[in-house]
Coordinates of C-alpha atoms in Angstrom, one line a residue:
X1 CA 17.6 93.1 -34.9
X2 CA 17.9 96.8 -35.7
X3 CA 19.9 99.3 -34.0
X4 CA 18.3 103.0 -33.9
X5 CA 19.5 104.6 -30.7
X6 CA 17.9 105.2 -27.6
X7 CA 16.5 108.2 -25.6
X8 CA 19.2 108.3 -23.7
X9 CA 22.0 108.2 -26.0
X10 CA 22.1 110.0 -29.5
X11 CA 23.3 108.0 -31.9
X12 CA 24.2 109.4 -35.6
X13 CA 23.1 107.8 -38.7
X14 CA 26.5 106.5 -39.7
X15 CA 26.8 105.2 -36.4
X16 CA 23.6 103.0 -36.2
X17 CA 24.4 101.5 -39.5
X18 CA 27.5 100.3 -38.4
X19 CA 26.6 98.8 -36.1
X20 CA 23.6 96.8 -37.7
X21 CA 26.6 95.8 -40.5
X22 CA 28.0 94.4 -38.0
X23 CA 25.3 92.4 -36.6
X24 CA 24.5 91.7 -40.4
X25 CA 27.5 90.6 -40.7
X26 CA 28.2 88.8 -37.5
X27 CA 31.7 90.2 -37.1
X28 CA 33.1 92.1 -34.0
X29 CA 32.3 96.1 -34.2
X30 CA 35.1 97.8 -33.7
X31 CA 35.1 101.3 -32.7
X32 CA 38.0 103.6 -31.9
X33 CA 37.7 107.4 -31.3
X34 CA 38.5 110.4 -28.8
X35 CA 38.1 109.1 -25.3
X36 CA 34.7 110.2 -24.1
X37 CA 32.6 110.1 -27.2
X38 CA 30.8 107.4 -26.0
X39 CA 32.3 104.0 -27.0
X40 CA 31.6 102.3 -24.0
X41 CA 28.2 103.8 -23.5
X42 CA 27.6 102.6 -27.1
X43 CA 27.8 99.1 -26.3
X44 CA 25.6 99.4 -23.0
X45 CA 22.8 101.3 -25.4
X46 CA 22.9 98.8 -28.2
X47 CA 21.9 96.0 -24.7
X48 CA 19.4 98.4 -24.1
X49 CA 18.0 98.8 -27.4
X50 CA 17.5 95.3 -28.4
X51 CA 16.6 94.0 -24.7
X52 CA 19.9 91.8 -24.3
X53 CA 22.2 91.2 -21.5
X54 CA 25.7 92.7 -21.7
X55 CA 28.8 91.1 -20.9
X56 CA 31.6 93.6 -20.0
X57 CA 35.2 92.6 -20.1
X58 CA 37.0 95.4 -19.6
X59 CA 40.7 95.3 -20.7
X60 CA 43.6 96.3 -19.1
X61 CA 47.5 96.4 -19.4
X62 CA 48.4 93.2 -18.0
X63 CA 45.2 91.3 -19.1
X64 CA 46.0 87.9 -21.0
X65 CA 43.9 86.8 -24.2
X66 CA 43.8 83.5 -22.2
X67 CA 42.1 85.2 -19.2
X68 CA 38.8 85.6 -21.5
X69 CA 38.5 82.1 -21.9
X70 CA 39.1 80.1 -19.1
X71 CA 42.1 80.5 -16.3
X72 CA 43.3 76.7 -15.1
X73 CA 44.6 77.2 -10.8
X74 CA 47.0 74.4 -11.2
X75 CA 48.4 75.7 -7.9
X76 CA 44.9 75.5 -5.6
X77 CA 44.7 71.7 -7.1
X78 CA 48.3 70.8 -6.1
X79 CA 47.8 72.0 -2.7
X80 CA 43.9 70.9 -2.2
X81 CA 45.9 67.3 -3.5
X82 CA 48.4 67.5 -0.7
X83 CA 45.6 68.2 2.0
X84 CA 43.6 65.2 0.4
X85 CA 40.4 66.8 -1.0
X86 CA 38.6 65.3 -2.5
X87 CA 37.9 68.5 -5.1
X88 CA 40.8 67.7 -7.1
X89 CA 39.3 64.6 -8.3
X90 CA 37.4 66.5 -10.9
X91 CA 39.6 69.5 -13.0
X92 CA 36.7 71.5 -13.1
X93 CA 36.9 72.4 -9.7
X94 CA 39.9 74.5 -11.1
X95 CA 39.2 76.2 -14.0
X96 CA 37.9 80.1 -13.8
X97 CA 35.7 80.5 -16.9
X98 CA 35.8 83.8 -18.6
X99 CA 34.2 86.8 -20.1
X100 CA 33.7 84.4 -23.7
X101 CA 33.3 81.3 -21.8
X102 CA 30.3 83.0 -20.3
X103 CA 29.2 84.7 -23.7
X104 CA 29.5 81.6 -25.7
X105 CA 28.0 79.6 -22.8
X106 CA 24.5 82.0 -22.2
X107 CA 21.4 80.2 -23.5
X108 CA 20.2 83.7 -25.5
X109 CA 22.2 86.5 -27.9
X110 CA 24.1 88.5 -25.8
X111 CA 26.4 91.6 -26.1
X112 CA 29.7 91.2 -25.3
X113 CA 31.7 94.3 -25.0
X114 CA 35.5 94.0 -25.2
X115 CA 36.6 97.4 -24.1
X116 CA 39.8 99.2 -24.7
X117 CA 41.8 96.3 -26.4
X118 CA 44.4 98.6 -27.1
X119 CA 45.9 98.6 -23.1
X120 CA 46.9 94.9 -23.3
X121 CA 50.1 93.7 -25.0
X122 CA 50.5 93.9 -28.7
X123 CA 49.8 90.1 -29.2
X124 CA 46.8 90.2 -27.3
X125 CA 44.1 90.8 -30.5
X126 CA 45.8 88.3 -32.5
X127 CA 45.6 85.7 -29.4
X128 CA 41.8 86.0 -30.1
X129 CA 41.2 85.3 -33.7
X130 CA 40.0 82.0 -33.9
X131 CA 37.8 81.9 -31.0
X132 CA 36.1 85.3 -32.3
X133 CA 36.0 84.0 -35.6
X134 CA 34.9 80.5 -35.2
X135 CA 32.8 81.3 -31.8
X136 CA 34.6 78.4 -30.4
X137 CA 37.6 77.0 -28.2
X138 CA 39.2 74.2 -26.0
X139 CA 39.6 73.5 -22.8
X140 CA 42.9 71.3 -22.9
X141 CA 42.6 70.4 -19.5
X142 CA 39.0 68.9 -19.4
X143 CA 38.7 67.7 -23.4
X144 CA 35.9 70.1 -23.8
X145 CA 34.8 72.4 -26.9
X146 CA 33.4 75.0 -25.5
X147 CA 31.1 76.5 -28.7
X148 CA 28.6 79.5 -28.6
X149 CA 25.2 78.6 -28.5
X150 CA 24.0 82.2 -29.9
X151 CA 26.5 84.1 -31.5
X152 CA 26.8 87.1 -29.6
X153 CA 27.5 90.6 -30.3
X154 CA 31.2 91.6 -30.3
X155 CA 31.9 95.2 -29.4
X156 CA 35.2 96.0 -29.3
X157 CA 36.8 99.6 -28.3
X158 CA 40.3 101.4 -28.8
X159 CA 41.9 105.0 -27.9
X160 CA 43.9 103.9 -30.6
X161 CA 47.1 103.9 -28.2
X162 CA 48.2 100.6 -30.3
X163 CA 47.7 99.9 -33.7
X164 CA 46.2 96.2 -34.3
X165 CA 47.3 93.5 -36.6
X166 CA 45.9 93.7 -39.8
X167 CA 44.6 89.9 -39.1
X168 CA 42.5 91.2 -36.4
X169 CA 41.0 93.8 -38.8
X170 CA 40.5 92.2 -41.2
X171 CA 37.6 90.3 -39.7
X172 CA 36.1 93.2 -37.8
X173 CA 33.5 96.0 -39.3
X174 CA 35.4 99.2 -38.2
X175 CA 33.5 102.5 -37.2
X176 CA 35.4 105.8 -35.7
X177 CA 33.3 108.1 -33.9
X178 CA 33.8 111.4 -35.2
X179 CA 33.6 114.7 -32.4
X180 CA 29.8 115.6 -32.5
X181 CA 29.3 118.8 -34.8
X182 CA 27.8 121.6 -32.5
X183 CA 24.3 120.7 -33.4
X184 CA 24.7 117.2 -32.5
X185 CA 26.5 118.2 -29.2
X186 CA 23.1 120.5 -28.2
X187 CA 21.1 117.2 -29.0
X188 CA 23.5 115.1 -26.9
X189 CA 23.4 117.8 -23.2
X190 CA 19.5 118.1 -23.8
X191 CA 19.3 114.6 -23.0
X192 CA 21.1 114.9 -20.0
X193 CA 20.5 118.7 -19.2
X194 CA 16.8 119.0 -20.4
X195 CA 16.4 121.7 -18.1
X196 CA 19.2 124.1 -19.4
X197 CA 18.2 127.3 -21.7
X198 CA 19.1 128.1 -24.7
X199 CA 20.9 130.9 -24.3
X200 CA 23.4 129.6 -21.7
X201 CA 23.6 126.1 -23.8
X202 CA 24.6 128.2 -26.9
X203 CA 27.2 130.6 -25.0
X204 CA 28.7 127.9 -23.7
X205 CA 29.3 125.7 -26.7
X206 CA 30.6 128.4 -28.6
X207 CA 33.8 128.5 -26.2
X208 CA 33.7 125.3 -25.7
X209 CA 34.4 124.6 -29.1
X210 CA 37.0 127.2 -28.9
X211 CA 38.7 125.8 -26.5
X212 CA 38.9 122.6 -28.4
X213 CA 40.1 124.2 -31.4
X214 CA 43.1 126.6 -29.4
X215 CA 46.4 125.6 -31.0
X216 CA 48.6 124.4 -28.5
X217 CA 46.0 122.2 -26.7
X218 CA 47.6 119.1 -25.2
X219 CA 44.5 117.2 -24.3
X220 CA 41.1 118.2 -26.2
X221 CA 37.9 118.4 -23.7
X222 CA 35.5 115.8 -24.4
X223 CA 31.7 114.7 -24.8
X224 CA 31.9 113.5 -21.3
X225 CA 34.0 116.9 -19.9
X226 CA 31.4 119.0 -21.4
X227 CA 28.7 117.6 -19.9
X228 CA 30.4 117.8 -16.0
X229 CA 31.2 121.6 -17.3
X230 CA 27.5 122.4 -18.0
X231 CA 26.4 120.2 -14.9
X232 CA 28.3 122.7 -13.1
X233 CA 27.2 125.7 -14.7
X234 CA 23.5 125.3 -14.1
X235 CA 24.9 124.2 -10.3
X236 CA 26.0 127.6 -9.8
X237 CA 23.0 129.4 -11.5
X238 CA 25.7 130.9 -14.2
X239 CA 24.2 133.1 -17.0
X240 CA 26.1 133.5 -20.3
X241 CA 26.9 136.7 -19.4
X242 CA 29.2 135.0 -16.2
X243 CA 30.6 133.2 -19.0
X244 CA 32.0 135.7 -20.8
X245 CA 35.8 136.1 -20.5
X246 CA 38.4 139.2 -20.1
X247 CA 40.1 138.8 -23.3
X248 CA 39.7 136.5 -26.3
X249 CA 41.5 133.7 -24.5
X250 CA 41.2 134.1 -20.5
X251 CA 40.6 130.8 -18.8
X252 CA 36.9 129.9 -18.9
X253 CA 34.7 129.4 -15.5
X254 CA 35.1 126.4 -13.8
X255 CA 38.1 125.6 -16.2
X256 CA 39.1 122.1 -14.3
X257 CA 36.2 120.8 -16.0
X258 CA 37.6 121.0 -19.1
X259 CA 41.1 121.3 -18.8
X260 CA 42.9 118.4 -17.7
X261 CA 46.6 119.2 -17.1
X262 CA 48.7 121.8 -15.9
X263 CA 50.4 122.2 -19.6
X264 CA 46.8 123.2 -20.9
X265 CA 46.1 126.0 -17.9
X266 CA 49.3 127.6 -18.0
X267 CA 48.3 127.9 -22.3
X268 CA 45.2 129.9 -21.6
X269 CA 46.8 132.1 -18.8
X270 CA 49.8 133.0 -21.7
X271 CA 47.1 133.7 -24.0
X272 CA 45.2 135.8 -21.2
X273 CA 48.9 137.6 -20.3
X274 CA 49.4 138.4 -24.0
X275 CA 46.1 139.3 -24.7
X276 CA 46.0 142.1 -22.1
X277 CA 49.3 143.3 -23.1
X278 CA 47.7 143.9 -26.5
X279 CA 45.5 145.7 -25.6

């Protein structure tokens, strides 16, 4: 199996060796970077790319390492057992497999995408080391081992809100996604914007890179932000010259695009203020 990107997504060179390390390998991939660069998307185009199906468990806050294997309703049983059903005759009836269960349990190679690890509690990754390292685990209540018949492929993301145990990396291949260089970035909106010239696509990633690169800037726009911003532009038939601001740093068209909070508008506004003062 060999990685190379797809049509729809642009993937760098670093990036598709990484991940067919990891495959190599047969540890997780683990890949942190700016949200929107496309960590999520990676996983769904690596399911795409080599024609498997993709498992998504998407993590959140409160979500237990348990929850990915199996979840036991002791509480439906006690009360199907006080009614007199006959379902609580077999523990089965009970148990909720999860997103590993169903991984380890899938006749073919799968892709199992473990997505934003870094929401749930600090104990969470270390909860999962054994069953990602050994691609098996118990079920205590039936006597079962539940092991994977194809070892899937792990992809595991972070914002990096956490730091993990150095256990948990230790058995992972790590890859950050860097910010795509300005070339890279024209390569990434022609597959979505095919349509858009090249006079508006330059125009307008030369201040959106500016933007990005203002000191002060609470949240920096993303791949994703970018791509609504230019969305919009061709929308509203803008040229580059309708891009073109009053003042090195006046707020850019269609600015909610990009910026995301009311810290980062009132920046560009003092830095319109002052640079008409200057003047």
């Amino acid at each position: 199996m060999n990685f190379q990107g797809t049509k729809d997504y642009i993937a760098t060179d670093d990036l598709k060796i990484a991940v067919n390390a990891a495959v190599t390998l047969q540890r997780p991939l683990l890949v942190k970077g700016e949200p929107g660069t496309g960590k999520t998307e990676l996983a769904r185009q690596v399911s795409a790319s080599l024609g498997l199906r993709m498992i998504e468990w998407n993590v959140k806050s409160t979500t237990r390492a348990q929850q990915g294997l199996y979840e036991y309703d002791a509480v439906s049983r006690l009360r199907d057992s006080q009614l007199g059903d006959a379902r609580v005759e077999d523990v089965g009836n009970y148990i909720k497999k999860g997103k590993l269960w169903e991984a380890f349990a899938a006749d073919e190679k799968v892709v199992l995408l473990i997505d934003e690890i870094d929401k749930a509690d600090i104990e969470f990754p270390n909860d999962l080391l054994q069953e990602l390292d050994k691609m098996e685990f118990h079920v205590y209540e039936t006597g079962q081992t539940i092991r994977a018949k194809e070892r899937p492929i792990i992809i595991i993301t972070s914002n990096n809100e956490k730091e993990l145990p150095d256990a948990f990396l230790r058995r992972c291949f790590f890859h950050y996604i860097r910010f795509p260089d300005a070339e890279t970035m024209k390569e990434i909106v022609k597959v979505h914007h095919p349509e858009i010239k090249e006079t508006l696509l330059t125009a307008a990633l030369t201040q959106f890179y500016e933007i990005r690169e203002t000191q002060g800037l609470k949240k920096k726009p993303s791949t994703s932000e970018v791509l609504d911003w230019l969305k919009l532009l061709l929308a509203e038939d803008l040229s580059p010259e309708d891009l073109k601001r009053e003042g090195a740093n006046a707020l850019p068209q269609l600015h909610g695009a990009l910026l995301k909070n009311e810290q980062d508008v009132h920046l560009f506004e003092r830095l319109a203020f002052m640079a008409r003062r200057g003047r």
